[in-house]
PDB file of C-alpha atoms in Angstrom:
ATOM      1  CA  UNK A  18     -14.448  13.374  -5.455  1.00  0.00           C
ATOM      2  CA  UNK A  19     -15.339  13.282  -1.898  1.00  0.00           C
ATOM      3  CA  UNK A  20     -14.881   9.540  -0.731  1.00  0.00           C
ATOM      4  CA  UNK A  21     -13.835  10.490   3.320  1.00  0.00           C
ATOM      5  CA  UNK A  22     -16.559   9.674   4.781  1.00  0.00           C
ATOM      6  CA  UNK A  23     -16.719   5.912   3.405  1.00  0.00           C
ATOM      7  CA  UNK A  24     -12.891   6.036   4.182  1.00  0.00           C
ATOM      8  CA  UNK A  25     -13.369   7.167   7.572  1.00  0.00           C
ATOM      9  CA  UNK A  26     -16.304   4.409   8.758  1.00  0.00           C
ATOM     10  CA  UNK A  27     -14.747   1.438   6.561  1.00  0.00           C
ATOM     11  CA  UNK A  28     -11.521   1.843   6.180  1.00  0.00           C
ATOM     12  CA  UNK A  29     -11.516   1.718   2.582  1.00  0.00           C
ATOM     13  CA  UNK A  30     -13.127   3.375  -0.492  1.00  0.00           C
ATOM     14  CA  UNK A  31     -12.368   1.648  -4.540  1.00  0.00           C
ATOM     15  CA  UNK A  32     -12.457   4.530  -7.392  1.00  0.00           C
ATOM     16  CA  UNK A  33     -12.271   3.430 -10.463  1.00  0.00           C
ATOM     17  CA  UNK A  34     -11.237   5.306 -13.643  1.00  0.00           C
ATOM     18  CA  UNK A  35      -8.414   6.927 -12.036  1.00  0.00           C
ATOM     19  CA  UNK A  36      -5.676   6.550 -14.722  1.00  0.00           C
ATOM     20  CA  UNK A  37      -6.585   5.982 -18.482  1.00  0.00           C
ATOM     21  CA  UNK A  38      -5.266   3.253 -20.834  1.00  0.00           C
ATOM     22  CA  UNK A  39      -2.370   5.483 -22.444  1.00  0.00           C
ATOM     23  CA  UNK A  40      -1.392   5.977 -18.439  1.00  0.00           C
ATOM     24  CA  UNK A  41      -1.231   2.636 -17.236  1.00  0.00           C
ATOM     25  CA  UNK A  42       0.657   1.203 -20.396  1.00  0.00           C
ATOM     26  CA  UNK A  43       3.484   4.186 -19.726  1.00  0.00           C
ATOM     27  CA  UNK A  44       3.780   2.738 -16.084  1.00  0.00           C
ATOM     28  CA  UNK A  45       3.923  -0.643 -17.303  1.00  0.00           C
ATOM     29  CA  UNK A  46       6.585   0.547 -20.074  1.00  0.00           C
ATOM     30  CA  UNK A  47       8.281   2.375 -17.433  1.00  0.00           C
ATOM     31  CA  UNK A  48       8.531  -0.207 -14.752  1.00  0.00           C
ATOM     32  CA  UNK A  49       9.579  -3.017 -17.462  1.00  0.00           C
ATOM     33  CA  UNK A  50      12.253  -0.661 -18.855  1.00  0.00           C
ATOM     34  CA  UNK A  51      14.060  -0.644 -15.640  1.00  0.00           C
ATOM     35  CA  UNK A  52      13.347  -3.956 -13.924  1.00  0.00           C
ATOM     36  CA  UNK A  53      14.939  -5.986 -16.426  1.00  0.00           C
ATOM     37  CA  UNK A  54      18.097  -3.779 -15.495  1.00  0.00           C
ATOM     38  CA  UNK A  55      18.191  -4.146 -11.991  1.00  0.00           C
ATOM     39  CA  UNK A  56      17.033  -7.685 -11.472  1.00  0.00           C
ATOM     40  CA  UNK A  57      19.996  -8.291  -8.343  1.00  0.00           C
ATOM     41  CA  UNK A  58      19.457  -5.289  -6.599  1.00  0.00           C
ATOM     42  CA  UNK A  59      18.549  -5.836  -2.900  1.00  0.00           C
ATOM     43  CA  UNK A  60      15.797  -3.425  -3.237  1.00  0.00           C
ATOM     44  CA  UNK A  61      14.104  -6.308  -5.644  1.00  0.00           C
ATOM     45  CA  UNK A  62      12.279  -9.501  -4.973  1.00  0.00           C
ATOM     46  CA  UNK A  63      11.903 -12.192  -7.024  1.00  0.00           C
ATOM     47  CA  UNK A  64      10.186 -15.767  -7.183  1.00  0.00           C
ATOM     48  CA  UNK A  65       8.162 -17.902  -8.722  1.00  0.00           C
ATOM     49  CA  UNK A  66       4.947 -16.438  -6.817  1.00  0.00           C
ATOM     50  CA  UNK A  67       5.913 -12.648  -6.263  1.00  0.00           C
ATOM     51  CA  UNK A  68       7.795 -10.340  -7.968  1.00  0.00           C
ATOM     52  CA  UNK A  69       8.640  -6.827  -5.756  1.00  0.00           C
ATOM     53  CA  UNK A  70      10.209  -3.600  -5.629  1.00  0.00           C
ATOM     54  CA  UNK A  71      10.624  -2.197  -2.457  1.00  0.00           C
ATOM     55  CA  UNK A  72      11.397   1.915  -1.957  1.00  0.00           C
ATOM     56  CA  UNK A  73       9.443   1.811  -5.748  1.00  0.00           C
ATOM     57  CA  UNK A  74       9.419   5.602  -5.752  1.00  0.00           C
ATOM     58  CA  UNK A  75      12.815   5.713  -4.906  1.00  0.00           C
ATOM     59  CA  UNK A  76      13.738   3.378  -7.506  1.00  0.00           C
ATOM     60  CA  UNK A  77      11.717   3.980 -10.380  1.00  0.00           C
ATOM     61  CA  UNK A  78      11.349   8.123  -9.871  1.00  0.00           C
ATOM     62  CA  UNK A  79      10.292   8.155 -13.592  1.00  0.00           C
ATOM     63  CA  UNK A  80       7.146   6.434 -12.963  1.00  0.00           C
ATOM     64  CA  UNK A  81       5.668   9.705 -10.369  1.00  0.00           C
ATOM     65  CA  UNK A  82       4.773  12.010 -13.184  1.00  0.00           C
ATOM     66  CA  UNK A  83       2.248   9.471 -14.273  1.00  0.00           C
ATOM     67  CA  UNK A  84       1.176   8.093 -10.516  1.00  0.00           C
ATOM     68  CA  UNK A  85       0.361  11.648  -9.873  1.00  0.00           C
ATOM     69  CA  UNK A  86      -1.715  12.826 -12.495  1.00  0.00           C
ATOM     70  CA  UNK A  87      -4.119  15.214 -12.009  1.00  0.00           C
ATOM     71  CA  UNK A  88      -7.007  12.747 -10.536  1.00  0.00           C
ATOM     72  CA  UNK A  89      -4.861  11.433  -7.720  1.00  0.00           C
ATOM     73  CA  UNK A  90      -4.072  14.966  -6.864  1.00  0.00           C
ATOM     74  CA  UNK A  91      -7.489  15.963  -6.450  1.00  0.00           C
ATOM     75  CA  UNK A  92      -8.104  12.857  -4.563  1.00  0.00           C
ATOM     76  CA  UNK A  93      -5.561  13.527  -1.865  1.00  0.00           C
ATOM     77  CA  UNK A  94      -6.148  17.030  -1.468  1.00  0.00           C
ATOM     78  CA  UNK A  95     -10.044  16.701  -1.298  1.00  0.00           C
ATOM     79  CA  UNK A  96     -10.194  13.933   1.168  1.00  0.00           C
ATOM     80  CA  UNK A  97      -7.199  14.618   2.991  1.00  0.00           C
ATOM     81  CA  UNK A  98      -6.324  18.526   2.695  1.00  0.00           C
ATOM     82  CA  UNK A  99      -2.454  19.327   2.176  1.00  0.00           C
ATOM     83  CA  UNK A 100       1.005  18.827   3.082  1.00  0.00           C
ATOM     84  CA  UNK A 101       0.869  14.757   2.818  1.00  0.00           C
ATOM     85  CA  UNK A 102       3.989  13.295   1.722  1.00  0.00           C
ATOM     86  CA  UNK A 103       5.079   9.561   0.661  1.00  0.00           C
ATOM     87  CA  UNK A 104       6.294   7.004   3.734  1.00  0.00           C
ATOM     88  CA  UNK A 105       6.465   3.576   1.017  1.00  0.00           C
ATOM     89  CA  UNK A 106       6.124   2.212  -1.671  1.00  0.00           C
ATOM     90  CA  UNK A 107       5.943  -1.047  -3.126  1.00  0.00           C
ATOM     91  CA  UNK A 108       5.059  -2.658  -6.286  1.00  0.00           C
ATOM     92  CA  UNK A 109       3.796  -6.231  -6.362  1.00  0.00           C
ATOM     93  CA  UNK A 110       3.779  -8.228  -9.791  1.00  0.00           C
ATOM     94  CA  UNK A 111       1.786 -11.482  -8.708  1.00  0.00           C
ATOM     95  CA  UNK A 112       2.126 -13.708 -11.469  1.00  0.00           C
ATOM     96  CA  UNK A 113      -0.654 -15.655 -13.702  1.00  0.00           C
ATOM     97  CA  UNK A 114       0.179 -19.019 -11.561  1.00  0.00           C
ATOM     98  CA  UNK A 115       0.949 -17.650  -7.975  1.00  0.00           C
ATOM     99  CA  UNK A 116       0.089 -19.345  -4.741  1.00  0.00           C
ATOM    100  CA  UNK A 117       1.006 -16.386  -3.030  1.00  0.00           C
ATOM    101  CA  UNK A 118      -1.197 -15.122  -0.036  1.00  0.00           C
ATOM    102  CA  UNK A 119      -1.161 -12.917   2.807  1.00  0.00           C
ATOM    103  CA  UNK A 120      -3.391 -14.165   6.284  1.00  0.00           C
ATOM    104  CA  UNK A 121      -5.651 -11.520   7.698  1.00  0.00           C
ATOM    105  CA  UNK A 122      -3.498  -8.472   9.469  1.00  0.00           C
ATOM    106  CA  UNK A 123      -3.339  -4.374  10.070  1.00  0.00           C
ATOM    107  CA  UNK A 124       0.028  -2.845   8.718  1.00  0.00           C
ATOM    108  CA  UNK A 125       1.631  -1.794  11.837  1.00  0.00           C
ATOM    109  CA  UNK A 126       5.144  -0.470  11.137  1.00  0.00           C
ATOM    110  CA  UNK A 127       6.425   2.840   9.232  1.00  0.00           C
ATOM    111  CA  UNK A 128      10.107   2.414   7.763  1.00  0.00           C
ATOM    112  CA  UNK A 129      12.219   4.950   9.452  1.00  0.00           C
ATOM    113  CA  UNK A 130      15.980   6.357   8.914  1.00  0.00           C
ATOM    114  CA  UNK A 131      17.312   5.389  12.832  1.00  0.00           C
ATOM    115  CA  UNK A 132      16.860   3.176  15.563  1.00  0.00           C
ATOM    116  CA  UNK A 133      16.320   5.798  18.802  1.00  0.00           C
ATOM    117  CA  UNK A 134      14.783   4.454  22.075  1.00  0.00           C
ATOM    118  CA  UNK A 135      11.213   6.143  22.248  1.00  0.00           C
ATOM    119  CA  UNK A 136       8.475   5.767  24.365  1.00  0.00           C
ATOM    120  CA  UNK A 137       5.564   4.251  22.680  1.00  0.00           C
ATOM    121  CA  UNK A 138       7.457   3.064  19.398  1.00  0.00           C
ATOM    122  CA  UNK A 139       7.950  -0.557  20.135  1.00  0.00           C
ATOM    123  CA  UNK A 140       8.820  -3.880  17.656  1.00  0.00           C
ATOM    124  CA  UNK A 141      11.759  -2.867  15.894  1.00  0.00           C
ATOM    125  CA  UNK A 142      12.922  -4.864  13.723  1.00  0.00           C
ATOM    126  CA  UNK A 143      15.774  -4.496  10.424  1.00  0.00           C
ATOM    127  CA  UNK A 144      15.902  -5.318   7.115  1.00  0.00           C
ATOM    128  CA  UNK A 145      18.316  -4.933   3.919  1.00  0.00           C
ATOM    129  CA  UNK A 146      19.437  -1.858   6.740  1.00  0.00           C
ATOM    130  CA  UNK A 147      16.098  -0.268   7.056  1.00  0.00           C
ATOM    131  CA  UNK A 148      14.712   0.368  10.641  1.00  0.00           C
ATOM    132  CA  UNK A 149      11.071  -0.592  10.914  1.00  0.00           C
ATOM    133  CA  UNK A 150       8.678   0.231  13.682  1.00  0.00           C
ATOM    134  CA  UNK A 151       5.323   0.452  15.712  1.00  0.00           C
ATOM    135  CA  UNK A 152       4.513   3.998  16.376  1.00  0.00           C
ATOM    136  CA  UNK A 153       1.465   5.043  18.706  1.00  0.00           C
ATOM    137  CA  UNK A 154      -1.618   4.288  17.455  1.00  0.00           C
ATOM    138  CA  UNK A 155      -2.569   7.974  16.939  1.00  0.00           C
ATOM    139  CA  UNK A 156      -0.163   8.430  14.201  1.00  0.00           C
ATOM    140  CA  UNK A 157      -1.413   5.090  12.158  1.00  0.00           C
ATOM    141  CA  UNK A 158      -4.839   6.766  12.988  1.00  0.00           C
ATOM    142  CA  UNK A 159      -3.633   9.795  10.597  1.00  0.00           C
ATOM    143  CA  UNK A 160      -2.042   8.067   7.761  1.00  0.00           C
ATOM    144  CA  UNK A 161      -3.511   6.728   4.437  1.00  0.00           C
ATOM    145  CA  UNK A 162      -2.325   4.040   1.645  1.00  0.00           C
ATOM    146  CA  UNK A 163      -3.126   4.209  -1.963  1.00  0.00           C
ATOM    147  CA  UNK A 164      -3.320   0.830  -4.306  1.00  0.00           C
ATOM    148  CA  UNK A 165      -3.036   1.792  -7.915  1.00  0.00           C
ATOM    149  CA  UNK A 166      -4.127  -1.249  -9.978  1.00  0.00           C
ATOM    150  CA  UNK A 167      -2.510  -2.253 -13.030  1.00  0.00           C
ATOM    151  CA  UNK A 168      -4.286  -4.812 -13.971  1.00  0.00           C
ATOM    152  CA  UNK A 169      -7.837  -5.851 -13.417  1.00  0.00           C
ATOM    153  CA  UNK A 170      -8.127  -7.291 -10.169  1.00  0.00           C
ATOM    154  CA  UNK A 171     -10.871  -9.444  -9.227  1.00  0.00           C
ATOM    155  CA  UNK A 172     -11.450 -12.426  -5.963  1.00  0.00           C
ATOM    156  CA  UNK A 173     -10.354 -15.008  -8.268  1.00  0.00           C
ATOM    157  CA  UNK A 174      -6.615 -12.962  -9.006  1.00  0.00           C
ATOM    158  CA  UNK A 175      -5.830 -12.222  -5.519  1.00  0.00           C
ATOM    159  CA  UNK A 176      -7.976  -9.492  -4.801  1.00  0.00           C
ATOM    160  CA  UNK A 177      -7.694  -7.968  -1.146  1.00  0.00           C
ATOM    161  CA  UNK A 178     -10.467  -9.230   1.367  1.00  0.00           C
ATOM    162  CA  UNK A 179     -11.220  -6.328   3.983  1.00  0.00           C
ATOM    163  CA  UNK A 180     -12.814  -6.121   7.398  1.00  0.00           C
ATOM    164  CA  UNK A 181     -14.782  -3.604   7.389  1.00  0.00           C
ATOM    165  CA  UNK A 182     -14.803  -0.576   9.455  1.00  0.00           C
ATOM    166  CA  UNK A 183     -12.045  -2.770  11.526  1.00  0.00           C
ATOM    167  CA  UNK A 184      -9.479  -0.083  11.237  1.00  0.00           C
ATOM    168  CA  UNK A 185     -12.079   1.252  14.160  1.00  0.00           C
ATOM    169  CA  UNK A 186     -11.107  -1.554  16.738  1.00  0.00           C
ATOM    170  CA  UNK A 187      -7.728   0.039  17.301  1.00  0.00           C
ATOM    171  CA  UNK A 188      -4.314  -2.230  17.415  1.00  0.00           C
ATOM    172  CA  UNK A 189      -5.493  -5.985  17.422  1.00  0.00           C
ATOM    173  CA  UNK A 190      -5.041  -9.403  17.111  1.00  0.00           C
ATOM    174  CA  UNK A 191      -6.862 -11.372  14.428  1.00  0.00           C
ATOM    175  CA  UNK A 192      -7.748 -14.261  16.653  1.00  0.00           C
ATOM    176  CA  UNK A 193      -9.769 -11.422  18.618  1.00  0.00           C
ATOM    177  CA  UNK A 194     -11.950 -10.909  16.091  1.00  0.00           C
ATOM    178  CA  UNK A 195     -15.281 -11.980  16.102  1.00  0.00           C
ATOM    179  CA  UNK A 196     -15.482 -13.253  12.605  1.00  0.00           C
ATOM    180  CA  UNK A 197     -19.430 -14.412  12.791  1.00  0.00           C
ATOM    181  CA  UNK A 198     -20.567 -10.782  13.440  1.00  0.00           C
ATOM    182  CA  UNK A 199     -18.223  -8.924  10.679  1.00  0.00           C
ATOM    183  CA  UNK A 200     -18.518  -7.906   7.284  1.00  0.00           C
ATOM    184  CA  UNK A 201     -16.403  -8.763   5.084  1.00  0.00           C
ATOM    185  CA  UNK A 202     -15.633  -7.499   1.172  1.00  0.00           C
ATOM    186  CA  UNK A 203     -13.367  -8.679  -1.151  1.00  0.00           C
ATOM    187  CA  UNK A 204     -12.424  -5.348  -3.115  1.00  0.00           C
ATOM    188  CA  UNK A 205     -12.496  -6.096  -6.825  1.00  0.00           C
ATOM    189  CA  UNK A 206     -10.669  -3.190  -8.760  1.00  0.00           C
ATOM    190  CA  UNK A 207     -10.898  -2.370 -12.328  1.00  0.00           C
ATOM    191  CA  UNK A 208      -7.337  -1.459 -14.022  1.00  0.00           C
ATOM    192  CA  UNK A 209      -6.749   2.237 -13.752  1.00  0.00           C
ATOM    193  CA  UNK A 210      -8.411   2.140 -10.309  1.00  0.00           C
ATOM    194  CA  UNK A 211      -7.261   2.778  -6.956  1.00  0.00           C
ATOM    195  CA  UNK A 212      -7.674   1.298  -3.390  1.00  0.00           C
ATOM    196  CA  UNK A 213      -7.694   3.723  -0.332  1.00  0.00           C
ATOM    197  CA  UNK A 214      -7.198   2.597   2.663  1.00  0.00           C
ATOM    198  CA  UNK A 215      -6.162   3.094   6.368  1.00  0.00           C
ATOM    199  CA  UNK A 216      -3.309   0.876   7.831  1.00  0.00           C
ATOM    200  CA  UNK A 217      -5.546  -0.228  10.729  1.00  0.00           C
ATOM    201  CA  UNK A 218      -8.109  -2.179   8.366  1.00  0.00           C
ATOM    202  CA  UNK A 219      -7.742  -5.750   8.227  1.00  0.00           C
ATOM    203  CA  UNK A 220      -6.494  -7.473   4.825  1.00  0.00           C
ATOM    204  CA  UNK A 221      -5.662 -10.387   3.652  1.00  0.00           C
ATOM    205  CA  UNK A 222      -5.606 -12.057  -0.098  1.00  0.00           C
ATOM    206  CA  UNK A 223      -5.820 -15.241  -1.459  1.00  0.00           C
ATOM    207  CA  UNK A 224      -4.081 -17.088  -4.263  1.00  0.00           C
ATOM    208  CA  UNK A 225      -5.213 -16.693  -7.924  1.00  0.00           C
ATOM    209  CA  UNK A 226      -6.934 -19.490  -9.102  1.00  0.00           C
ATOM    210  CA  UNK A 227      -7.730 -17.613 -12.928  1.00  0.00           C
ATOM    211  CA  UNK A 228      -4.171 -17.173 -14.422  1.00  0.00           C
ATOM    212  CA  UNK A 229      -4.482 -13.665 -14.479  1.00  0.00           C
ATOM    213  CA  UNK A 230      -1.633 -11.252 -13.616  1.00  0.00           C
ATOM    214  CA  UNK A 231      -2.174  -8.957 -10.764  1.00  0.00           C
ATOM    215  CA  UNK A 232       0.034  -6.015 -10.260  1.00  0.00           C
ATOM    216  CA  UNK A 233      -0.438  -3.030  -7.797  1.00  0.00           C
ATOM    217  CA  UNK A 234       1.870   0.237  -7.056  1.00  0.00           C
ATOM    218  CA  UNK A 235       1.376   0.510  -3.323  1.00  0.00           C
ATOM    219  CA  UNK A 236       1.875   3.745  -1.942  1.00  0.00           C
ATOM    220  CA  UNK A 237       1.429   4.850   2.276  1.00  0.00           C
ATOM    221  CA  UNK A 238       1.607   8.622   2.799  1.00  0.00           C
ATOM    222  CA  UNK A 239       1.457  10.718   5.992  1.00  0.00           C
ATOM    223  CA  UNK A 240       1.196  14.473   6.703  1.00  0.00           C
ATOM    224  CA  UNK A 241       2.728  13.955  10.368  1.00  0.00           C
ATOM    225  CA  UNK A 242       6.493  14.530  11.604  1.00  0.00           C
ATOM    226  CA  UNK A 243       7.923  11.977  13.879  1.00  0.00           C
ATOM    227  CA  UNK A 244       9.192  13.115  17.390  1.00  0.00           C
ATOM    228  CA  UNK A 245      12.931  13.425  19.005  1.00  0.00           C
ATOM    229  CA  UNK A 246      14.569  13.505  15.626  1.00  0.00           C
ATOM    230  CA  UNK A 247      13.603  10.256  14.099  1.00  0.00           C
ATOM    231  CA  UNK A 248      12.314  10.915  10.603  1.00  0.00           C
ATOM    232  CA  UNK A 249      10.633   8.873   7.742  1.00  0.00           C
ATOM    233  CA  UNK A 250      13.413   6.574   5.793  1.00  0.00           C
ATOM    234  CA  UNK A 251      11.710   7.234   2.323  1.00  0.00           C
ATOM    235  CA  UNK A 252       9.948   9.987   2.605  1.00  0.00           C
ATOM    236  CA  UNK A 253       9.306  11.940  -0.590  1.00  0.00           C
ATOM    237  CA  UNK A 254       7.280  15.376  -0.574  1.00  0.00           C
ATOM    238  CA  UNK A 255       4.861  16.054  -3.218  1.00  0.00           C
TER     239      UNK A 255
END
């Protein structure tokens, strides 16, 4: 399942049939089992348009025996080779009535376990007391994320919109872009399908406007170790 080339010149590829119906509905059964356990933890988000687990693979362990099944593992190690490990993970429920949207923008940070002063790794910033960051561009370059859909997701559900091959423009600002000569896709997935994509691309999604639930396990992995002793906060080796 080569797909690296796409991945590499638009910043995205969709693959559908990843996981089969008896896969997905032992996520769901997983992720249900222990959500409605640990509603207050600080880990979880809740309201009326969003529902989200940050650190999901830390949280919900149970639920990586089915994430990596033997499709995904082919798919990492034939379009990206070995020794890639997860950074994040979050899982977004995005309920049949959201209004929920995200604007246009490249995912510039990596969560890390220490603030140290480092050249080129700028914009620090805290929360619920994990260190976030902008490393050099070069190590975004490298990395990869991984949407598994749970549902099927479609432009009227809160698909994500793309720019392509944008991830190729470097670091950015949206108001830079010249919108009139771009391309852009709104990346429809079928349930049991994945999105891959590189941090760089521009995304954005709208609100759903079909009451249909859209839920997503999003996963950002990285085969690269971080300089003067700073180290990935959730990192998890395959």
């Amino acid at each position: 399942m080569k797909h690296i080339n796409k991945i590499n010149s638009e910043g995205f590829a969709i693959i559908d049939h990843v996981y089969n119906e008896t896969e997905i509905e032992k996520l769901i059964s997983i992720i249900e089992s222990v959500t409605k356990n640990k509603a207050e933890k600080t880990t979880f988000r809740k309201s009326e348009d969003l529902f989200a687990i940050r650190q999901f693979h830390k949280e919900i362990p149970e639920a990586l025996e089915y994430i990596f099944n033997p499709n995904l593992k082919n798919i990492i190690k034939s379009n990206f080779g070995e020794n890639y490990f997860i950074t994040k993970s979050i899982y977004f429920d995005k309920p049949e009535k959201s209004n929920w949207f995200v604007a246009y923008h490249q995912d510039l940070t990596i969560s890390v376990d220490k603030k140290i002063d480092i050249e080129n790794f700028e914009n620090w910033t805290t929360k619920q007391n994990q260190f976030a960051v902008q490393p050099p561009k070069d190590i975004l370059d490298k990395n990869f994320t991984i949407r598994i859909h749970i549902d099927k997701t479609t432009k009227d559900n809160g698909a994500l919109k793309v720019i392509n091959s944008s991830h190729s423009k470097g670091i950015c600002r949206i108001e830079n872009m010249d919108f009139k000569n771009e391309k852009e896709t709104i990346c429809e997935v079928e349930k049991g399908g994945i999105m891959i994509m590189k941090p760089l691309l521009f995304h954005a999604s709208n609100k759903t406007t079909n009451n249909e639930r859209r839920r997503v396990i999003h996963i950002e992995f990285s085969n690269q170790e971080l300089p003067n002793g700073l180290d990935w906060s959730e990192r998890t080796n395959l």
